[in-house]
Short mmCIF file of C-alpha atoms in Angstrom, two decimals:
data_model
loop_
_atom_site.label_atom_id
_atom_site.label_comp_id
_atom_site.label_asym_id
_atom_site.label_seq_id
_atom_site.Cartn_x
_atom_site.Cartn_y
_atom_site.Cartn_z
CA UNK A 83 -33.28 -14.15 -25.45
CA UNK A 84 -29.59 -14.67 -26.34
CA UNK A 85 -27.68 -17.65 -25.04
CA UNK A 86 -24.44 -17.27 -23.10
CA UNK A 87 -22.52 -18.43 -26.17
CA UNK A 88 -24.00 -15.61 -28.27
CA UNK A 89 -22.70 -12.85 -25.99
CA UNK A 90 -19.06 -11.77 -25.94
CA UNK A 91 -18.65 -9.71 -22.79
CA UNK A 92 -15.68 -7.38 -22.28
CA UNK A 93 -16.78 -5.57 -19.12
CA UNK A 94 -14.14 -4.08 -16.84
CA UNK A 95 -15.52 -5.55 -13.63
CA UNK A 96 -17.51 -7.40 -12.58
CA UNK A 97 -15.97 -9.40 -15.37
CA UNK A 98 -16.66 -12.70 -17.14
CA UNK A 99 -16.20 -15.96 -15.29
CA UNK A 100 -15.39 -19.32 -16.88
CA UNK A 101 -18.66 -21.00 -17.86
CA UNK A 102 -17.51 -24.21 -16.18
CA UNK A 103 -17.11 -22.33 -12.88
CA UNK A 104 -20.57 -20.78 -13.22
CA UNK A 105 -22.11 -24.18 -13.96
CA UNK A 106 -20.51 -25.78 -10.91
CA UNK A 107 -21.25 -22.66 -8.89
CA UNK A 108 -24.95 -22.79 -9.75
CA UNK A 109 -25.15 -26.21 -8.15
CA UNK A 110 -23.01 -25.12 -5.20
CA UNK A 111 -25.33 -22.17 -4.65
CA UNK A 112 -28.30 -24.54 -4.40
CA UNK A 113 -26.82 -27.65 -2.76
CA UNK A 114 -23.08 -27.79 -2.19
CA UNK A 115 -21.51 -31.23 -2.36
CA UNK A 116 -24.80 -32.90 -1.36
CA UNK A 117 -24.83 -31.17 2.02
CA UNK A 118 -28.36 -29.88 1.48
CA UNK A 119 -27.05 -26.36 2.02
CA UNK A 120 -26.11 -23.53 -0.29
CA UNK A 121 -22.62 -22.10 0.05
CA UNK A 122 -24.41 -18.83 0.71
CA UNK A 123 -25.91 -20.43 3.82
CA UNK A 124 -23.06 -22.34 5.49
CA UNK A 125 -21.50 -20.89 8.62
CA UNK A 126 -18.22 -19.11 8.03
CA UNK A 127 -16.92 -20.86 11.15
CA UNK A 128 -17.88 -24.37 10.05
CA UNK A 129 -15.30 -27.05 9.15
CA UNK A 130 -16.61 -26.83 5.58
CA UNK A 131 -15.83 -23.12 5.38
CA UNK A 132 -12.39 -23.67 6.93
CA UNK A 133 -11.62 -26.27 4.26
CA UNK A 134 -12.76 -23.94 1.46
CA UNK A 135 -10.45 -21.23 2.81
CA UNK A 136 -7.53 -23.65 3.00
CA UNK A 137 -8.16 -25.04 -0.49
CA UNK A 138 -8.33 -21.55 -2.01
CA UNK A 139 -5.12 -20.51 -0.29
CA UNK A 140 -3.43 -23.68 -1.53
CA UNK A 141 -4.54 -23.05 -5.12
CA UNK A 142 -3.25 -19.47 -5.06
CA UNK A 143 0.00 -20.53 -3.44
CA UNK A 144 0.54 -23.08 -6.19
CA UNK A 145 -0.40 -20.70 -9.02
CA UNK A 146 1.97 -17.93 -7.94
CA UNK A 147 4.58 -20.06 -6.14
CA UNK A 148 4.03 -17.97 -3.01
CA UNK A 149 6.84 -18.55 -0.46
CA UNK A 150 6.07 -19.92 3.01
CA UNK A 151 7.15 -16.55 4.39
CA UNK A 152 3.93 -14.95 3.13
CA UNK A 153 0.37 -15.01 4.44
CA UNK A 154 -2.81 -14.86 2.35
CA UNK A 155 -5.72 -12.84 3.72
CA UNK A 156 -9.30 -12.55 2.48
CA UNK A 157 -10.78 -9.17 3.30
CA UNK A 158 -13.68 -6.81 2.62
CA UNK A 159 -13.70 -3.39 1.03
CA UNK A 160 -12.23 -4.11 -2.39
CA UNK A 161 -9.06 -2.51 -3.67
CA UNK A 162 -10.35 0.87 -2.49
CA UNK A 163 -10.49 -0.41 1.07
CA UNK A 164 -6.85 -1.41 0.80
CA UNK A 165 -5.93 2.17 -0.13
CA UNK A 166 -6.67 2.91 3.52
CA UNK A 167 -5.47 -0.39 4.95
CA UNK A 168 -2.02 0.05 3.40
CA UNK A 169 -1.58 3.41 5.10
CA UNK A 170 -2.96 2.33 8.48
CA UNK A 171 -0.85 -0.83 8.64
CA UNK A 172 2.44 0.18 7.08
CA UNK A 173 2.65 3.50 8.88
CA UNK A 174 2.20 1.45 12.07
CA UNK A 175 5.06 -0.83 10.97
CA UNK A 176 7.25 2.23 10.30
CA UNK A 177 6.43 3.69 13.72
CA UNK A 178 7.32 0.40 15.39
CA UNK A 179 10.74 0.39 13.74
CA UNK A 180 11.37 3.89 15.08
CA UNK A 181 10.02 2.98 18.52
CA UNK A 182 12.29 -0.03 18.90
CA UNK A 183 15.36 1.95 17.86
CA UNK A 184 14.42 4.78 20.23
CA UNK A 185 13.96 2.39 23.15
CA UNK A 186 17.42 0.95 22.53
CA UNK A 187 19.05 4.35 22.39
CA UNK A 188 17.03 6.19 25.05
CA UNK A 189 17.54 3.71 27.84
CA UNK A 190 13.85 2.96 28.24
CA UNK A 191 12.89 6.56 29.06
CA UNK A 192 9.27 6.58 27.85
CA UNK A 193 8.97 10.35 27.50
CA UNK A 194 12.17 10.57 25.48
CA UNK A 195 10.99 7.73 23.28
CA UNK A 196 7.66 9.42 22.65
CA UNK A 197 9.19 12.78 21.90
CA UNK A 198 11.79 11.28 19.57
CA UNK A 199 9.23 9.29 17.58
CA UNK A 200 6.89 12.29 17.35
CA UNK A 201 9.77 14.32 15.91
CA UNK A 202 10.68 11.54 13.47
CA UNK A 203 7.08 11.40 12.26
CA UNK A 204 7.08 15.13 11.59
CA UNK A 205 10.49 15.16 9.91
CA UNK A 206 10.99 11.74 8.33
CA UNK A 207 7.69 9.96 7.59
CA UNK A 208 7.23 9.68 3.83
CA UNK A 209 4.99 7.50 1.68
CA UNK A 210 6.12 7.11 -1.94
CA UNK A 211 3.47 6.79 -4.66
CA UNK A 212 4.00 6.09 -8.36
CA UNK A 213 0.96 7.60 -10.08
CA UNK A 214 0.24 6.16 -13.52
CA UNK A 215 -3.55 6.28 -13.62
CA UNK A 216 -6.83 6.95 -11.90
CA UNK A 217 -6.49 4.26 -9.21
CA UNK A 218 -2.97 5.04 -8.05
CA UNK A 219 -3.98 8.71 -8.01
CA UNK A 220 -6.93 7.92 -5.76
CA UNK A 221 -4.71 5.81 -3.51
CA UNK A 222 -2.25 8.68 -3.08
CA UNK A 223 -5.09 11.08 -2.34
CA UNK A 224 -6.52 8.73 0.28
CA UNK A 225 -3.10 8.51 1.95
CA UNK A 226 -2.83 12.30 2.09
CA UNK A 227 -6.35 12.54 3.50
CA UNK A 228 -5.68 9.97 6.24
CA UNK A 229 -2.46 11.68 7.30
CA UNK A 230 -3.78 15.24 7.11
CA UNK A 231 -4.42 15.43 10.91
CA UNK A 232 -0.63 15.09 11.30
CA UNK A 233 0.09 17.79 8.76
CA UNK A 234 1.00 17.94 5.08
CA UNK A 235 3.90 16.69 2.99
CA UNK A 236 3.88 13.07 4.12
CA UNK A 237 2.89 11.74 0.69
CA UNK A 238 5.66 11.91 -1.88
CA UNK A 239 4.32 11.50 -5.42
CA UNK A 240 7.58 10.17 -6.77
CA UNK A 241 6.20 9.99 -10.28
CA UNK A 242 3.06 11.34 -11.96
CA UNK A 243 2.92 10.17 -15.55
CA UNK A 244 0.61 13.03 -16.56
CA UNK A 245 3.62 15.32 -16.44
CA UNK A 246 5.09 13.43 -19.39
CA UNK A 247 2.01 13.15 -21.57
CA UNK A 248 0.11 16.43 -21.74
CA UNK A 249 -1.86 15.90 -18.56
CA UNK A 250 -3.06 12.40 -19.51
CA UNK A 251 -2.24 8.98 -18.11
CA UNK A 252 -0.59 7.32 -21.08
CA UNK A 253 2.76 5.95 -20.02
CA UNK A 254 5.15 4.73 -17.33
CA UNK A 255 7.91 7.36 -17.36
CA UNK A 256 11.57 6.37 -17.46
CA UNK A 257 12.75 5.37 -14.00
CA UNK A 258 15.54 7.93 -14.12
CA UNK A 259 12.87 10.62 -13.72
CA UNK A 260 11.34 9.13 -10.56
CA UNK A 261 11.91 10.99 -7.30
CA UNK A 262 11.81 8.22 -4.72
CA UNK A 263 12.61 9.13 -1.13
CA UNK A 264 16.37 8.42 -0.76
CA UNK A 265 17.32 5.40 1.33
CA UNK A 266 20.15 5.38 3.88
CA UNK A 267 22.89 4.59 1.36
CA UNK A 268 21.76 7.58 -0.71
CA UNK A 269 21.90 9.90 2.27
CA UNK A 270 18.24 9.74 3.22
CA UNK A 271 15.92 8.03 5.66
CA UNK A 272 13.82 6.03 3.21
CA UNK A 273 10.04 5.87 2.98
CA UNK A 274 7.50 3.78 4.86
CA UNK A 275 6.66 2.09 1.54
CA UNK A 276 6.53 2.52 -2.23
CA UNK A 277 3.09 2.05 -3.76
CA UNK A 278 2.08 1.48 -7.35
CA UNK A 279 -0.82 0.07 -9.36
CA UNK A 280 0.46 -2.67 -11.65
CA UNK A 281 -2.37 -2.24 -14.13
CA UNK A 282 -4.59 0.81 -14.40
CA UNK A 283 -8.08 -0.37 -15.35
CA UNK A 284 -9.45 3.03 -16.36
CA UNK A 285 -6.50 4.27 -18.40
CA UNK A 286 -5.13 1.05 -19.90
CA UNK A 287 -1.60 1.50 -18.55
CA UNK A 288 0.34 -1.52 -17.28
CA UNK A 289 3.86 -1.81 -15.89
CA UNK A 290 5.65 -4.11 -18.34
CA UNK A 291 7.69 -5.67 -15.54
CA UNK A 292 8.89 -5.09 -11.98
CA UNK A 293 10.68 -1.71 -11.85
CA UNK A 294 14.46 -2.01 -11.62
CA UNK A 295 14.72 0.92 -9.20
CA UNK A 296 12.58 -0.99 -6.72
CA UNK A 297 14.84 -4.03 -6.64
CA UNK A 298 16.54 -5.00 -3.38
CA UNK A 299 19.09 -2.35 -2.33
CA UNK A 300 21.50 -4.40 -0.24
CA UNK A 301 22.03 -5.88 3.19
CA UNK A 302 21.18 -2.93 5.45
CA UNK A 303 17.47 -3.07 6.42
CA UNK A 304 17.34 0.73 6.26
CA UNK A 305 18.13 0.53 2.55
CA UNK A 306 15.23 -1.80 1.79
CA UNK A 307 11.99 -0.46 0.41
CA UNK A 308 8.65 -2.08 1.22
CA UNK A 309 6.92 -2.46 -2.15
CA UNK A 310 3.12 -2.46 -2.31
CA UNK A 311 1.29 -3.34 -5.52
CA UNK A 312 -2.37 -3.07 -6.39
CA UNK A 313 -2.87 -5.92 -8.86
CA UNK A 314 -6.66 -5.86 -8.89
CA UNK A 315 -7.01 -5.93 -12.66
CA UNK A 316 -4.07 -8.11 -13.73
CA UNK A 317 -4.00 -10.54 -10.81
CA UNK A 318 -3.12 -14.13 -11.81
CA UNK A 319 -2.63 -13.12 -15.44
CA UNK A 320 1.18 -13.40 -15.56
CA UNK A 321 4.03 -14.72 -13.39
CA UNK A 322 4.92 -12.59 -10.35
CA UNK A 323 7.97 -12.87 -8.11
CA UNK A 324 6.07 -12.47 -4.86
CA UNK A 325 9.29 -12.27 -2.84
CA UNK A 326 9.97 -8.80 -4.25
CA UNK A 327 6.86 -7.37 -2.60
CA UNK A 328 5.89 -6.56 0.96
CA UNK A 329 2.21 -6.55 0.03
CA UNK A 330 0.18 -7.48 -3.05
CA UNK A 331 -3.57 -6.95 -3.08
CA UNK A 332 -6.45 -7.12 -5.48
CA UNK A 333 -10.20 -7.13 -5.68
CA UNK A 334 -11.50 -10.45 -6.97
CA UNK A 335 -14.05 -9.17 -9.49
CA UNK A 336 -11.67 -8.86 -12.45
CA UNK A 337 -9.70 -12.07 -12.97
CA UNK A 338 -10.38 -14.10 -9.85
CA UNK A 339 -14.06 -14.28 -9.04
CA UNK A 340 -17.00 -12.19 -7.95
CA UNK A 341 -17.34 -9.05 -5.88
CA UNK A 342 -17.07 -8.92 -2.09
CA UNK A 343 -13.65 -10.52 -1.80
CA UNK A 344 -10.27 -8.81 -1.60
CA UNK A 345 -7.11 -10.89 -1.61
CA UNK A 346 -4.03 -9.66 0.27
CA UNK A 347 -0.65 -11.39 0.09
CA UNK A 348 1.60 -10.07 2.84
CA UNK A 349 5.07 -10.81 4.16
CA UNK A 350 4.57 -12.58 7.49
CA UNK A 351 7.37 -10.68 9.23
CA UNK A 352 5.31 -7.48 8.89
CA UNK A 353 2.44 -8.98 10.87
CA UNK A 354 4.50 -9.01 14.05
CA UNK A 355 5.94 -5.52 13.63
CA UNK A 356 3.20 -3.37 15.16
CA UNK A 357 3.47 -1.13 18.23
CA UNK A 358 0.74 -1.12 20.89
CA UNK A 359 -2.29 0.90 19.83
CA UNK A 360 -1.74 3.13 22.86
CA UNK A 361 1.71 4.09 21.55
CA UNK A 362 0.34 4.95 18.11
CA UNK A 363 -2.28 7.16 19.71
CA UNK A 364 0.30 8.80 21.96
CA UNK A 365 2.36 9.88 18.95
CA UNK A 366 -0.73 11.06 17.06
CA UNK A 367 -1.18 8.16 14.62
CA UNK A 368 -4.42 6.24 14.15
CA UNK A 369 -4.27 2.52 14.90
CA UNK A 370 -5.67 0.33 12.10
CA UNK A 371 -9.44 -0.29 12.39
CA UNK A 372 -10.07 -3.95 13.21
CA UNK A 373 -11.68 -4.67 9.83
CA UNK A 374 -8.53 -3.39 8.06
CA UNK A 375 -6.00 -4.59 10.64
CA UNK A 376 -3.86 -7.18 8.86
CA UNK A 377 -2.51 -8.88 12.01
CA UNK A 378 -6.05 -9.17 13.41
CA UNK A 379 -7.34 -10.66 10.16
CA UNK A 380 -4.37 -13.06 9.94
CA UNK A 381 -4.72 -14.19 13.57
CA UNK A 382 -8.37 -15.05 12.90
CA UNK A 383 -7.71 -16.91 9.63
CA UNK A 384 -9.59 -14.13 7.77
CA UNK A 385 -12.67 -14.92 9.89
CA UNK A 386 -12.67 -11.93 12.22
CA UNK A 387 -16.16 -11.25 10.92
CA UNK A 388 -18.50 -12.99 8.51
CA UNK A 389 -16.67 -13.88 5.30
CA UNK A 390 -18.53 -14.52 1.98
CA UNK A 391 -17.76 -18.22 1.66
CA UNK A 392 -19.40 -18.55 -1.74
CA UNK A 393 -17.14 -15.80 -3.07
CA UNK A 394 -14.05 -17.50 -1.63
CA UNK A 395 -15.08 -20.82 -3.14
CA UNK A 396 -15.63 -19.15 -6.53
CA UNK A 397 -12.13 -17.64 -6.45
CA UNK A 398 -10.67 -21.02 -5.55
CA UNK A 399 -12.56 -22.71 -8.35
CA UNK A 400 -11.22 -20.16 -10.86
CA UNK A 401 -7.68 -20.82 -9.63
CA UNK A 402 -8.11 -24.59 -9.79
CA UNK A 403 -9.43 -24.23 -13.34
CA UNK A 404 -6.21 -22.44 -14.34
CA UNK A 405 -4.06 -25.07 -12.64
CA UNK A 406 -5.95 -27.80 -14.47
CA UNK A 407 -5.73 -26.01 -17.83
CA UNK A 408 -2.01 -25.19 -17.76
CA UNK A 409 -0.50 -27.85 -15.52
CA UNK A 410 3.14 -27.28 -14.65
CA UNK A 411 3.21 -24.05 -16.69
CA UNK A 412 0.70 -22.50 -14.24
CA UNK A 413 0.40 -18.75 -14.75
CA UNK A 414 2.88 -18.77 -17.64
CA UNK A 415 0.26 -20.60 -19.69
CA UNK A 416 -2.36 -17.97 -18.95
CA UNK A 417 0.14 -15.19 -19.68
CA UNK A 418 0.67 -16.58 -23.17
CA UNK A 419 -3.06 -16.65 -23.86
CA UNK A 420 -3.53 -13.12 -22.48
CA UNK A 421 -0.72 -11.87 -24.71
CA UNK A 422 -2.16 -13.60 -27.76
CA UNK A 423 -5.60 -12.06 -27.24
CA UNK A 424 -4.20 -8.58 -26.65
CA UNK A 425 -2.03 -8.83 -29.77
CA UNK A 426 -5.03 -9.67 -31.95
CA UNK A 427 -6.77 -6.46 -30.89
CA UNK A 428 -3.77 -4.14 -30.85
CA UNK A 429 -2.63 -5.33 -34.29
CA UNK A 430 -5.96 -4.30 -35.81
CA UNK A 431 -6.02 -0.96 -34.00
CA UNK A 432 -2.46 -0.20 -35.13
CA UNK A 433 -3.23 -1.25 -38.71
CA UNK A 434 -5.99 1.37 -38.92
CA UNK A 435 -4.52 4.52 -37.33
CA UNK A 436 -6.82 6.85 -39.22
CA UNK A 437 -9.81 5.19 -37.48
CA UNK A 438 -8.45 3.92 -34.16
CA UNK A 439 -6.07 5.65 -31.75
CA UNK A 440 -4.75 3.63 -28.82
CA UNK A 441 -4.60 5.83 -25.70
CA UNK A 442 -1.45 4.57 -23.91
CA UNK A 443 2.02 4.54 -25.42
CA UNK A 444 3.18 1.18 -26.77
CA UNK A 445 5.68 0.66 -23.96
CA UNK A 446 2.91 0.77 -21.33
CA UNK A 447 -0.06 -0.80 -23.08
CA UNK A 448 -2.17 -2.99 -20.84
CA UNK A 449 -2.87 -6.58 -21.80
CA UNK A 450 -6.00 -6.48 -19.64
CA UNK A 451 -7.69 -3.15 -20.48
CA UNK A 452 -7.30 -1.98 -24.05
CA UNK A 453 -8.30 1.70 -24.28
CA UNK A 454 -8.74 3.50 -27.58
CA UNK A 455 -10.60 6.31 -29.33
CA UNK A 456 -12.30 6.39 -32.71
CA UNK A 457 -11.55 9.24 -35.11
CA UNK A 458 -9.81 11.14 -32.34
CA UNK A 459 -12.76 10.90 -29.97
CA UNK A 460 -15.61 11.59 -32.39
CA UNK A 461 -18.66 11.05 -30.14
CA UNK A 462 -20.99 10.14 -33.01
CA UNK A 463 -18.58 7.58 -34.47
CA UNK A 464 -17.89 6.02 -31.08
CA UNK A 465 -21.62 5.73 -30.46
CA UNK A 466 -22.03 4.12 -33.89
CA UNK A 467 -19.29 1.61 -33.07
CA UNK A 468 -20.89 0.70 -29.73
CA UNK A 469 -24.34 0.30 -31.27
CA UNK A 470 -22.93 -1.97 -33.97
CA UNK A 471 -21.07 -3.98 -31.35
CA UNK A 472 -24.25 -4.48 -29.31
CA UNK A 473 -26.08 -5.79 -32.39
CA UNK A 474 -23.29 -8.37 -32.78
CA UNK A 475 -23.46 -9.47 -29.15
CA UNK A 476 -20.26 -7.61 -28.22
CA UNK A 477 -20.91 -6.00 -24.86
CA UNK A 478 -19.14 -4.03 -22.13
CA UNK A 479 -16.89 -1.99 -24.45
CA UNK A 480 -17.80 1.55 -23.41
CA UNK A 481 -14.90 3.39 -21.73
CA UNK A 482 -14.92 4.44 -18.10
CA UNK A 483 -17.24 7.37 -17.43
CA UNK A 484 -14.32 9.55 -16.29
CA UNK A 485 -12.38 9.31 -19.56
CA UNK A 486 -14.84 8.18 -22.23
CA UNK A 487 -13.81 6.37 -25.38
CA UNK A 488 -13.71 2.61 -25.76
CA UNK A 489 -12.25 -0.03 -23.49
CA UNK A 490 -11.93 -3.75 -24.18
CA UNK A 491 -11.25 -5.67 -20.98
CA UNK A 492 -9.31 -8.77 -21.89
CA UNK A 493 -9.49 -10.69 -18.62
CA UNK A 494 -8.54 -14.33 -18.24
CA UNK A 495 -12.05 -15.71 -18.71
CA UNK A 496 -12.60 -13.90 -22.04
CA UNK A 497 -12.29 -16.72 -24.62
CA UNK A 498 -10.04 -16.33 -27.65
CA UNK A 499 -13.07 -16.93 -29.88
CA UNK A 500 -14.81 -13.89 -28.37
CA UNK A 501 -11.77 -11.75 -29.09
CA UNK A 502 -11.86 -12.99 -32.67
CA UNK A 503 -15.53 -11.97 -32.92
CA UNK A 504 -14.57 -8.48 -31.78
CA UNK A 505 -11.68 -8.46 -34.24
CA UNK A 506 -14.10 -9.02 -37.12
CA UNK A 507 -16.15 -5.99 -36.07
CA UNK A 508 -13.06 -3.84 -35.62
CA UNK A 509 -11.95 -4.70 -39.16
CA UNK A 510 -15.43 -4.21 -40.64
CA UNK A 511 -15.92 -0.83 -38.96
CA UNK A 512 -12.58 0.41 -40.25
CA UNK A 513 -13.51 -0.30 -43.88
CA UNK A 514 -14.40 2.73 -46.00
CA UNK A 515 -18.13 2.99 -46.79
CA UNK A 516 -19.36 1.49 -50.03
CA UNK A 517 -20.00 4.02 -52.77
#
């Protein structure tokens, strides 16, 4: 039976956790802090659970320098659940903006207000999606599905990178080619939000930085775009200017912890910008289900229903480990390590182009999920590589079932020494056979 030290795991999620966190977690699972109770047993409404929530929020706030004007929510449903939550909540925010303006201009005439907002929904409601991979594609499809009872055309795919790379997700196209819904200053009405996935786990495509075309537009609120980012697979791996986003979310099982926890960072002002549910229904829009209703979750300190306290504690412990490791450098320290590990792998792949072919273009290569083919997708050779990797204790490298190939997930908890073990196999495999 191999020891933990003998296995180098590169799975895409659930992903490796720091051994120190697992060691402490094993004790916490049996008897947390000499309470005689497992963290899997404590009440989610106990003072102990409340403290764990507060400590985890504090650690995340410190890591990312989250402004006081933002709230942190812990939710269920993973990133996929937030595909729906984003639509439910931010369409409600958009409707409320229209309702308030209509009430001001219609003199409080309820029927006129209803009719005006119904018309605006039909004619003006747009949701912008930047599609660079499998997850942003699924998010856009979920939005279209949720809004289908209202009609079609509400989802604007402002960019689909497959159109620039022979039907494959391999790049982030130049921003000049994006077709975002025009804001007021450009003669339009703007969109309810702009959505993108910062790092595509399946396809290995990562935005190198915050898009310039999504920067603040000016002083008029009608020129501002609400930016939503799915950061499930590169969360807490590099510095993020949280103030540029309306919402950031991510499932915990990549860089933060274990499954069953979804972290949402949301601008507090949005939490008080919802119309009554009765108004949403009157204009034909679903109100957010309670389990996905951000204001409800925030009002209840993420404890609207039973929260997995052990999972929250694990995420907090991972964050505190990073703070301890990098001190005042915080996420910048982790970003340097992530970059170093990715460079080791990409340098070998690029040095052997006849054997290895990296899937994404260089400008959009992910630091977290390194996707490549062997001999142009030769199934026998890729199987040979995977079998050899397994014999060397290198696990979790098989590509996603939807695209095949190889994928090395380089999450925070993957040690540099494990990447170096993989590097040796990559070099050895690329050598010509002995004659």
